[in-house]
Amino acid sequence: MAYYRTHQCGKLSKTEIGQEVTLCGWVQRRRDLGGVIFIDFRDRSGLVQIVMNPEYNQEAHRIGDRVRNEYVLKVKGNIVERSAETVNPKISTGEIEVHISDVEILNEAKNPPFQIEDQVEVDENIRLKYRYLDLRRPAMQQSIILRHKVSKAFRDFLDENDFLEIETPMLTKSTPEGARDYLVPSRVHPGEFFALPQSPQLFKQLLMVSGYERYFQIVRCFRDEDLRADRQPEFTQVDIETSFLTMEELLPLMEKMVAQVCEQSIGLKVEAPFQRLTYREAIDRYGSDKPDLRFGMELTDVSDIAAACGFKVFSGAVERGGQVKGINVKGCGHFSRKDVDDLMGFAARYGAKGLAWIAYQDGEIRGPIARFFTKEEMAQFKERFAVSEGDLLLFVADTAKVVADTLGALRTKFGKELGLIDSSVFKFAWVVDFPLVEYDEDQKRYVALHHPFTMPVEEDLELFDTDPGQIRAQAYDLVLNGFEVGGGSMRIYKRDIQEKMFKALGFSQEEATDKFGFLLDAFEYGTPPHGGIALGLDRFVMLLAGRSNLREVIAFPKTASAADPMTDAPGEVDEKQLDELSISLQLPEEVTK
Amino acid sequence: MAYYRTHQCGKLSKTEIGQEVTLCGWVQRRRDLGGVIFIDFRDRSGLVQIVMNPEYNQEAHRIGDRVRNEYVLKVKGNIVERSAETVNPKISTGEIEVHISDVEILNEAKNPPFQIEDQVEVDENIRLKYRYLDLRRPAMQQSIILRHKVSKAFRDFLDENDFLEIETPMLTKSTPEGARDYLVPSRVHPGEFFALPQSPQLFKQLLMVSGYERYFQIVRCFRDEDLRADRQPEFTQVDIETSFLTMEELLPLMEKMVAQVCEQSIGLKVEAPFQRLTYREAIDRYGSDKPDLRFGMELTDVSDIAAACGFKVFSGAVERGGQVKGINVKGCGHFSRKDVDDLMGFAARYGAKGLAWIAYQDGEIRGPIARFFTKEEMAQFKERFAVSEGDLLLFVADTAKVVADTLGALRTKFGKELGLIDSSVFKFAWVVDFPLVEYDEDQKRYVALHHPFTMPVEEDLELFDTDPGQIRAQAYDLVLNGFEVGGGSMRIYKRDIQEKMFKALGFSQEEATDKFGFLLDAFEYGTPPHGGIALGLDRFVMLLAGRSNLREVIAFPKTASAADPMTDAPGEVDEKQLDELSISLQLPEEVTK
């Protein structure tokens, strides 16, 4: 066979009228109208209507009669203009059709287990088991094409700006800090293991030591954690590192990159510079370090009023060092006690033990707590929350963390449910001035908020010896519409500071040397000041595509239990394979056969 | 600090004369000439000479006095034209120098363990242990930059030609065919394992089932095999798959791609179409399925002469179904018996039990076998090998495989040693018409020469039932200068043919369904004709860079024992990590502690 096709279905137009074309594709839909067969014929480029009429060709019509949805055909025919009343304005090729003179069935198709359309509700496990069919749906195809465009746009921008894409190893060493590693037993070195990288962090820093100055990589990373809707065991990162750039030079460059990618991939104009929020401000105003800035409903602090009030739950919380804050849910003044009680289950997930409320509706003020406050206090609430008729105030009195988490989550929930969010808006912002470390009550030690290689703000360096919890990091997160889409920092590039950091995290000298000795060594051979960022490609594409699940933008994702129903991975392996790797199974009792 | 630098060292020129600039970089070399300090100052862009003279600035000179090689500095100074006699034509910035008024030591550097220069001979393990220093060498930097350019050029071409880059999973299922898998224990599914992909073969085929038509991916692949100089446990592939393209359309498209990549990366013009050789022809003429076509010295078959001659070693080989072939090593007629004996060790590696020779030198004919041949036979040799004065004929009489392997290797050896190869020439060729399967004496069954998804030549399909060994594959290898740089095929896309193939390979129905059921299923839902190719990026870049070792074009490669001396991977892990994965160590006795 010299060729399969001369044209693509979706690219045909009136220009080709009168031409004979050969097409290949799938039967999207087949109708028989009075002995004439009309097929919506599909390839990647789109649809065209092909017509098998015994008047054009008897044999072709005979074969056409046999075909069913999703059959793969090669057809030959003439491009003909449709009559005015049969023009289909919904498809790009709607002004023409192809009168078929020759059909070859390249492959048959069984009835698919679900209809290949966007609107169809199908159990996700079935979709994943037959992913090769699910990927035929227009919405999936658009996601995958968008993902390609986004990656290409990142690469083009970075290349234009002198960044080199440099590949780093996938078979690396397991390190203690961070999430759980995926391990890979070594056959050549019995008893030893590689780890799949959680990120190329150390390698990219070493590339800065090597003088590459501008590195990037679009790279697969791995975390063996329990999954959520916006997590996958393997995910893709746009990983970037630079030397000799200050944070004030790097962030605008990254803004330019993000803007160019948005424009080239979905035609979105993004305004720079991006808003900047300190970590403190984000938590205070939005109860989140990745606030959705597309709407208001900010958290309002009333701890001062609460401290002196007669309502013990409020004053007690402040006494114990906590906070009392609230949000004004506009237009929900009609909420009943039951409505608010229903919210309690939601609030409890974030640790709140109670949810206080005051409703302003029909000139009335309702809510069981209202009676505890003086007229002046009620006036202060009214002013501080800019209350108007029909509003609902929700309060949480607890530790600062519970207050922020609960009100932040309620704010997001109401933002969505009340339609306060314009989904066509993309609000990028930087969150900066993160704490370097935070105290982990479980481990009874400080842990790095970003990672152990983050550079402290210069003037806070002396706090290592006195109060590490107060050190600010030269770190920044890129947030978009309530998601963290990127995070980075300036890095430590001097051995003494890195050692102080390891010490603050409770590493023994030996541990530090054992795990990161090569990095500490590298710092002594002329390491430049450097810093970078990593963007989550999956999440970024998900947001640009307007989807809410990572599996909608990954061709072959894993389920929430980190499995692939299609290939049935993971699976059992031969005893011989384990022997070669010097490992054996040690199954928990209930699994042992 | 608002900024680190205003300019890059290697980009300075006479245009900047009179300007004050701020630079950052490394001390490449420092000389003190009569109290004035001259430093070759380096960043990624190149070198510039900076001068610290107490007359310009005392403090800067004082600091300059302290710096040593590989220190990282931030310097400020004025660009000054050099006097004619001090111009350095060897560097791009040789017409100017920078008179320094301010120096800041950003980081110090110990004496590196080896000199950071290209010509220095350093033990490779030391180079890999200090890879971050080794990567500073100009040759390594050029390789890494070239690799970036090559990847970019591939991506640009493929994007321009409607290919979508689609990411496929790294955590996949272990399959029986092919090389040894790297396994990844699953924590969530005790006793089960993922495998790292040897290639995304099945996923890219499924993407064709999904209708993506043109897929590519530059993707990491893994094979747990014992290593050679041109193998790494993880390697990178330019992976391509298309639908509705015949082989006669795909190969020219790939030629265009390769030509564009060569041109854009190293400015090399490559002529298309590439030469095509059948597998048979390649073996017959060059003793290799990846022949170096930059020189002649083809293998000449003399089995017909040998069969009838009086030399038992020759006639016996032909009688036993073998061959007698030879090469004419021009200009080596002076070889002594000892010289040829020395070649025997080399030949033996390829299975040869002997090496017969005839030398033509100074009008004499030498060689112990000459006396076994008649005058006519000697004349025939002379004619067939186009012998002239000073030639050396080398013969091997053995099975076809040993003859090809031995003479092919000798040909390559002499090609290099006699300087017959023009290293500036890049000779691409396609090798086609491979056998689909070959019989494996160890396993007593047929194994796929490429892989089990390769489509047979249509007219050979009926041989599945009679003589599978005779089936030709619709497969093609891309060879370059004696290396296989790519390989691919048209794929099976019908369930019945795929089942025949599995059967020919000795898979039981159950095995086939267990391992590849999802593929067989997929074939029943409308699979288009498809085919593709995979190019080895590491090897391709290695050849374009003119290097002979893959480690020269991989930033962080593994040693021949699949380890990384820098990070010390693989390494031991905590017992807790193994417990979570439901595995335990089962060390061979000599390793148990």
PDB file of N, CA and C in Angstrom, chain B residues 237-288:
ATOM      1  N   GLN B 237      14.974   7.933  25.160  1.00  0.00           N
ATOM      2  CA  GLN B 237      14.529   7.535  23.847  1.00  0.00           C
ATOM      3  C   GLN B 237      13.672   8.636  23.233  1.00  0.00           C
ATOM      4  N   VAL B 238      13.875   8.896  21.947  1.00  0.00           N
ATOM      5  CA  VAL B 238      12.913   9.715  21.205  1.00  0.00           C
ATOM      6  C   VAL B 238      11.926   8.727  20.625  1.00  0.00           C
ATOM      7  N   ASP B 239      10.750   8.693  21.217  1.00  0.00           N
ATOM      8  CA  ASP B 239       9.796   7.628  20.955  1.00  0.00           C
ATOM      9  C   ASP B 239       8.667   8.185  20.087  1.00  0.00           C
ATOM     10  N   ILE B 240       8.394   7.501  18.995  1.00  0.00           N
ATOM     11  CA  ILE B 240       7.484   8.048  17.980  1.00  0.00           C
ATOM     12  C   ILE B 240       6.507   6.974  17.525  1.00  0.00           C
ATOM     13  N   GLU B 241       5.259   7.338  17.322  1.00  0.00           N
ATOM     14  CA  GLU B 241       4.278   6.395  16.775  1.00  0.00           C
ATOM     15  C   GLU B 241       3.285   7.158  15.900  1.00  0.00           C
ATOM     16  N   THR B 242       2.890   6.531  14.810  1.00  0.00           N
ATOM     17  CA  THR B 242       1.955   7.184  13.884  1.00  0.00           C
ATOM     18  C   THR B 242       0.873   6.201  13.445  1.00  0.00           C
ATOM     19  N   SER B 243      -0.260   6.743  13.069  1.00  0.00           N
ATOM     20  CA  SER B 243      -1.321   5.925  12.468  1.00  0.00           C
ATOM     21  C   SER B 243      -1.499   6.348  11.017  1.00  0.00           C
ATOM     22  N   PHE B 244      -2.041   5.443  10.228  1.00  0.00           N
ATOM     23  CA  PHE B 244      -2.417   5.742   8.842  1.00  0.00           C
ATOM     24  C   PHE B 244      -1.246   6.230   7.998  1.00  0.00           C
ATOM     25  N   LEU B 245      -0.032   5.804   8.369  1.00  0.00           N
ATOM     26  CA  LEU B 245       1.124   6.093   7.517  1.00  0.00           C
ATOM     27  C   LEU B 245       1.745   4.756   7.127  1.00  0.00           C
ATOM     28  N   THR B 246       2.035   4.588   5.848  1.00  0.00           N
ATOM     29  CA  THR B 246       2.762   3.396   5.442  1.00  0.00           C
ATOM     30  C   THR B 246       4.239   3.593   5.763  1.00  0.00           C
ATOM     31  N   MET B 247       4.964   2.492   5.760  1.00  0.00           N
ATOM     32  CA  MET B 247       6.403   2.560   5.985  1.00  0.00           C
ATOM     33  C   MET B 247       7.061   3.488   4.966  1.00  0.00           C
ATOM     34  N   GLU B 248       6.537   3.481   3.753  1.00  0.00           N
ATOM     35  CA  GLU B 248       7.130   4.313   2.695  1.00  0.00           C
ATOM     36  C   GLU B 248       6.838   5.799   2.894  1.00  0.00           C
ATOM     37  N   GLU B 249       5.894   6.100   3.778  1.00  0.00           N
ATOM     38  CA  GLU B 249       5.674   7.509   4.132  1.00  0.00           C
ATOM     39  C   GLU B 249       6.422   7.869   5.405  1.00  0.00           C
ATOM     40  N   LEU B 250       6.494   6.900   6.322  1.00  0.00           N
ATOM     41  CA  LEU B 250       7.112   7.179   7.615  1.00  0.00           C
ATOM     42  C   LEU B 250       8.634   7.382   7.503  1.00  0.00           C
ATOM     43  N   LEU B 251       9.291   6.496   6.745  1.00  0.00           N
ATOM     44  CA  LEU B 251      10.757   6.595   6.714  1.00  0.00           C
ATOM     45  C   LEU B 251      11.241   7.933   6.147  1.00  0.00           C
ATOM     46  N   PRO B 252      10.686   8.423   5.039  1.00  0.00           N
ATOM     47  CA  PRO B 252      11.118   9.747   4.557  1.00  0.00           C
ATOM     48  C   PRO B 252      10.865  10.862   5.582  1.00  0.00           C
ATOM     49  N   LEU B 253       9.761  10.751   6.326  1.00  0.00           N
ATOM     50  CA  LEU B 253       9.475  11.762   7.343  1.00  0.00           C
ATOM     51  C   LEU B 253      10.547  11.729   8.438  1.00  0.00           C
ATOM     52  N   MET B 254      10.951  10.527   8.800  1.00  0.00           N
ATOM     53  CA  MET B 254      11.997  10.390   9.811  1.00  0.00           C
ATOM     54  C   MET B 254      13.349  10.889   9.296  1.00  0.00           C
ATOM     55  N   GLU B 255      13.581  10.683   8.009  1.00  0.00           N
ATOM     56  CA  GLU B 255      14.823  11.196   7.414  1.00  0.00           C
ATOM     57  C   GLU B 255      14.851  12.715   7.472  1.00  0.00           C
ATOM     58  N   LYS B 256      13.717  13.303   7.176  1.00  0.00           N
ATOM     59  CA  LYS B 256      13.612  14.763   7.226  1.00  0.00           C
ATOM     60  C   LYS B 256      13.881  15.251   8.645  1.00  0.00           C
ATOM     61  N   MET B 257      13.338  14.520   9.614  1.00  0.00           N
ATOM     62  CA  MET B 257      13.531  14.882  11.014  1.00  0.00           C
ATOM     63  C   MET B 257      15.010  14.809  11.398  1.00  0.00           C
ATOM     64  N   VAL B 258      15.630  13.690  11.068  1.00  0.00           N
ATOM     65  CA  VAL B 258      17.037  13.504  11.429  1.00  0.00           C
ATOM     66  C   VAL B 258      17.889  14.583  10.762  1.00  0.00           C
ATOM     67  N   ALA B 259      17.587  14.874   9.501  1.00  0.00           N
ATOM     68  CA  ALA B 259      18.362  15.889   8.781  1.00  0.00           C
ATOM     69  C   ALA B 259      18.204  17.250   9.455  1.00  0.00           C
ATOM     70  N   GLN B 260      16.973  17.577   9.841  1.00  0.00           N
ATOM     71  CA  GLN B 260      16.743  18.882  10.476  1.00  0.00           C
ATOM     72  C   GLN B 260      17.448  18.966  11.833  1.00  0.00           C
ATOM     73  N   VAL B 261      17.412  17.877  12.575  1.00  0.00           N
ATOM     74  CA  VAL B 261      18.079  17.867  13.889  1.00  0.00           C
ATOM     75  C   VAL B 261      19.590  18.042  13.717  1.00  0.00           C
ATOM     76  N   CYS B 262      20.162  17.327  12.739  1.00  0.00           N
ATOM     77  CA  CYS B 262      21.618  17.436  12.512  1.00  0.00           C
ATOM     78  C   CYS B 262      21.988  18.857  12.108  1.00  0.00           C
ATOM     79  N   GLU B 263      21.184  19.418  11.250  1.00  0.00           N
ATOM     80  CA  GLU B 263      21.469  20.774  10.776  1.00  0.00           C
ATOM     81  C   GLU B 263      21.351  21.789  11.919  1.00  0.00           C
ATOM     82  N   GLN B 264      20.270  21.686  12.698  1.00  0.00           N
ATOM     83  CA  GLN B 264      20.051  22.688  13.740  1.00  0.00           C
ATOM     84  C   GLN B 264      20.984  22.522  14.938  1.00  0.00           C
ATOM     85  N   SER B 265      21.489  21.311  15.145  1.00  0.00           N
ATOM     86  CA  SER B 265      22.311  21.112  16.343  1.00  0.00           C
ATOM     87  C   SER B 265      23.792  21.294  16.058  1.00  0.00           C
ATOM     88  N   ILE B 266      24.291  20.728  14.952  1.00  0.00           N
ATOM     89  CA  ILE B 266      25.726  20.876  14.676  1.00  0.00           C
ATOM     90  C   ILE B 266      25.992  21.443  13.293  1.00  0.00           C
ATOM     91  N   GLY B 267      24.922  21.912  12.626  1.00  0.00           N
ATOM     92  CA  GLY B 267      25.120  22.526  11.309  1.00  0.00           C
ATOM     93  C   GLY B 267      25.495  21.533  10.230  1.00  0.00           C
ATOM     94  N   LEU B 268      25.159  20.271  10.476  1.00  0.00           N
ATOM     95  CA  LEU B 268      25.534  19.223   9.527  1.00  0.00           C
ATOM     96  C   LEU B 268      24.443  19.038   8.478  1.00  0.00           C
ATOM     97  N   LYS B 269      24.831  19.044   7.206  1.00  0.00           N
ATOM     98  CA  LYS B 269      23.876  18.762   6.132  1.00  0.00           C
ATOM     99  C   LYS B 269      23.852  17.253   5.902  1.00  0.00           C
ATOM    100  N   VAL B 270      22.695  16.678   6.008  1.00  0.00           N
ATOM    101  CA  VAL B 270      22.555  15.240   5.783  1.00  0.00           C
ATOM    102  C   VAL B 270      21.745  15.031   4.520  1.00  0.00           C
ATOM    103  N   GLU B 271      22.224  14.134   3.665  1.00  0.00           N
ATOM    104  CA  GLU B 271      21.511  13.887   2.416  1.00  0.00           C
ATOM    105  C   GLU B 271      20.439  12.826   2.574  1.00  0.00           C
ATOM    106  N   ALA B 272      19.278  13.095   2.062  1.00  0.00           N
ATOM    107  CA  ALA B 272      18.209  12.110   2.045  1.00  0.00           C
ATOM    108  C   ALA B 272      17.844  11.838   0.605  1.00  0.00           C
ATOM    109  N   PRO B 273      17.229  10.721   0.227  1.00  0.00           N
ATOM    110  CA  PRO B 273      16.920   9.603   1.112  1.00  0.00           C
ATOM    111  C   PRO B 273      18.170   8.855   1.569  1.00  0.00           C
ATOM    112  N   PHE B 274      18.047   8.214   2.714  1.00  0.00           N
ATOM    113  CA  PHE B 274      19.158   7.413   3.222  1.00  0.00           C
ATOM    114  C   PHE B 274      19.251   6.114   2.420  1.00  0.00           C
ATOM    115  N   GLN B 275      20.475   5.630   2.332  1.00  0.00           N
ATOM    116  CA  GLN B 275      20.703   4.314   1.727  1.00  0.00           C
ATOM    117  C   GLN B 275      19.861   3.262   2.456  1.00  0.00           C
ATOM    118  N   ARG B 276      19.368   2.273   1.696  1.00  0.00           N
ATOM    119  CA  ARG B 276      18.670   1.153   2.354  1.00  0.00           C
ATOM    120  C   ARG B 276      19.392  -0.149   2.068  1.00  0.00           C
ATOM    121  N   LEU B 277      19.531  -0.933   3.079  1.00  0.00           N
ATOM    122  CA  LEU B 277      20.133  -2.252   2.958  1.00  0.00           C
ATOM    123  C   LEU B 277      19.158  -3.253   3.540  1.00  0.00           C
ATOM    124  N   THR B 278      19.034  -4.399   2.913  1.00  0.00           N
ATOM    125  CA  THR B 278      18.277  -5.436   3.601  1.00  0.00           C
ATOM    126  C   THR B 278      19.185  -6.022   4.680  1.00  0.00           C
ATOM    127  N   TYR B 279      18.544  -6.625   5.663  1.00  0.00           N
ATOM    128  CA  TYR B 279      19.284  -7.283   6.736  1.00  0.00           C
ATOM    129  C   TYR B 279      20.290  -8.279   6.150  1.00  0.00           C
ATOM    130  N   ARG B 280      19.824  -9.065   5.184  1.00  0.00           N
ATOM    131  CA  ARG B 280      20.650 -10.082   4.527  1.00  0.00           C
ATOM    132  C   ARG B 280      21.899  -9.441   3.922  1.00  0.00           C
ATOM    133  N   GLU B 281      21.655  -8.361   3.185  1.00  0.00           N
ATOM    134  CA  GLU B 281      22.728  -7.659   2.473  1.00  0.00           C
ATOM    135  C   GLU B 281      23.733  -7.089   3.485  1.00  0.00           C
ATOM    136  N   ALA B 282      23.220  -6.512   4.576  1.00  0.00           N
ATOM    137  CA  ALA B 282      24.103  -5.919   5.584  1.00  0.00           C
ATOM    138  C   ALA B 282      25.014  -6.985   6.176  1.00  0.00           C
ATOM    139  N   ILE B 283      24.416  -8.127   6.505  1.00  0.00           N
ATOM    140  CA  ILE B 283      25.205  -9.217   7.081  1.00  0.00           C
ATOM    141  C   ILE B 283      26.187  -9.747   6.033  1.00  0.00           C
ATOM    142  N   ASP B 284      25.697  -9.941   4.817  1.00  0.00           N
ATOM    143  CA  ASP B 284      26.550 -10.514   3.772  1.00  0.00           C
ATOM    144  C   ASP B 284      27.742  -9.615   3.470  1.00  0.00           C
ATOM    145  N   ARG B 285      27.482  -8.343   3.319  1.00  0.00           N
ATOM    146  CA  ARG B 285      28.552  -7.446   2.837  1.00  0.00           C
ATOM    147  C   ARG B 285      29.402  -6.874   3.955  1.00  0.00           C
ATOM    148  N   TYR B 286      28.802  -6.699   5.148  1.00  0.00           N
ATOM    149  CA  TYR B 286      29.542  -6.031   6.219  1.00  0.00           C
ATOM    150  C   TYR B 286      29.659  -6.859   7.493  1.00  0.00           C
ATOM    151  N   GLY B 287      28.994  -8.019   7.505  1.00  0.00           N
ATOM    152  CA  GLY B 287      29.062  -8.862   8.699  1.00  0.00           C
ATOM    153  C   GLY B 287      28.397  -8.230   9.899  1.00  0.00           C
ATOM    154  N   SER B 288      27.488  -7.301   9.672  1.00  0.00           N
ATOM    155  CA  SER B 288      26.863  -6.586  10.778  1.00  0.00           C
ATOM    156  C   SER B 288      25.511  -6.051  10.336  1.00  0.00           C
TER     157      SER B 288
END
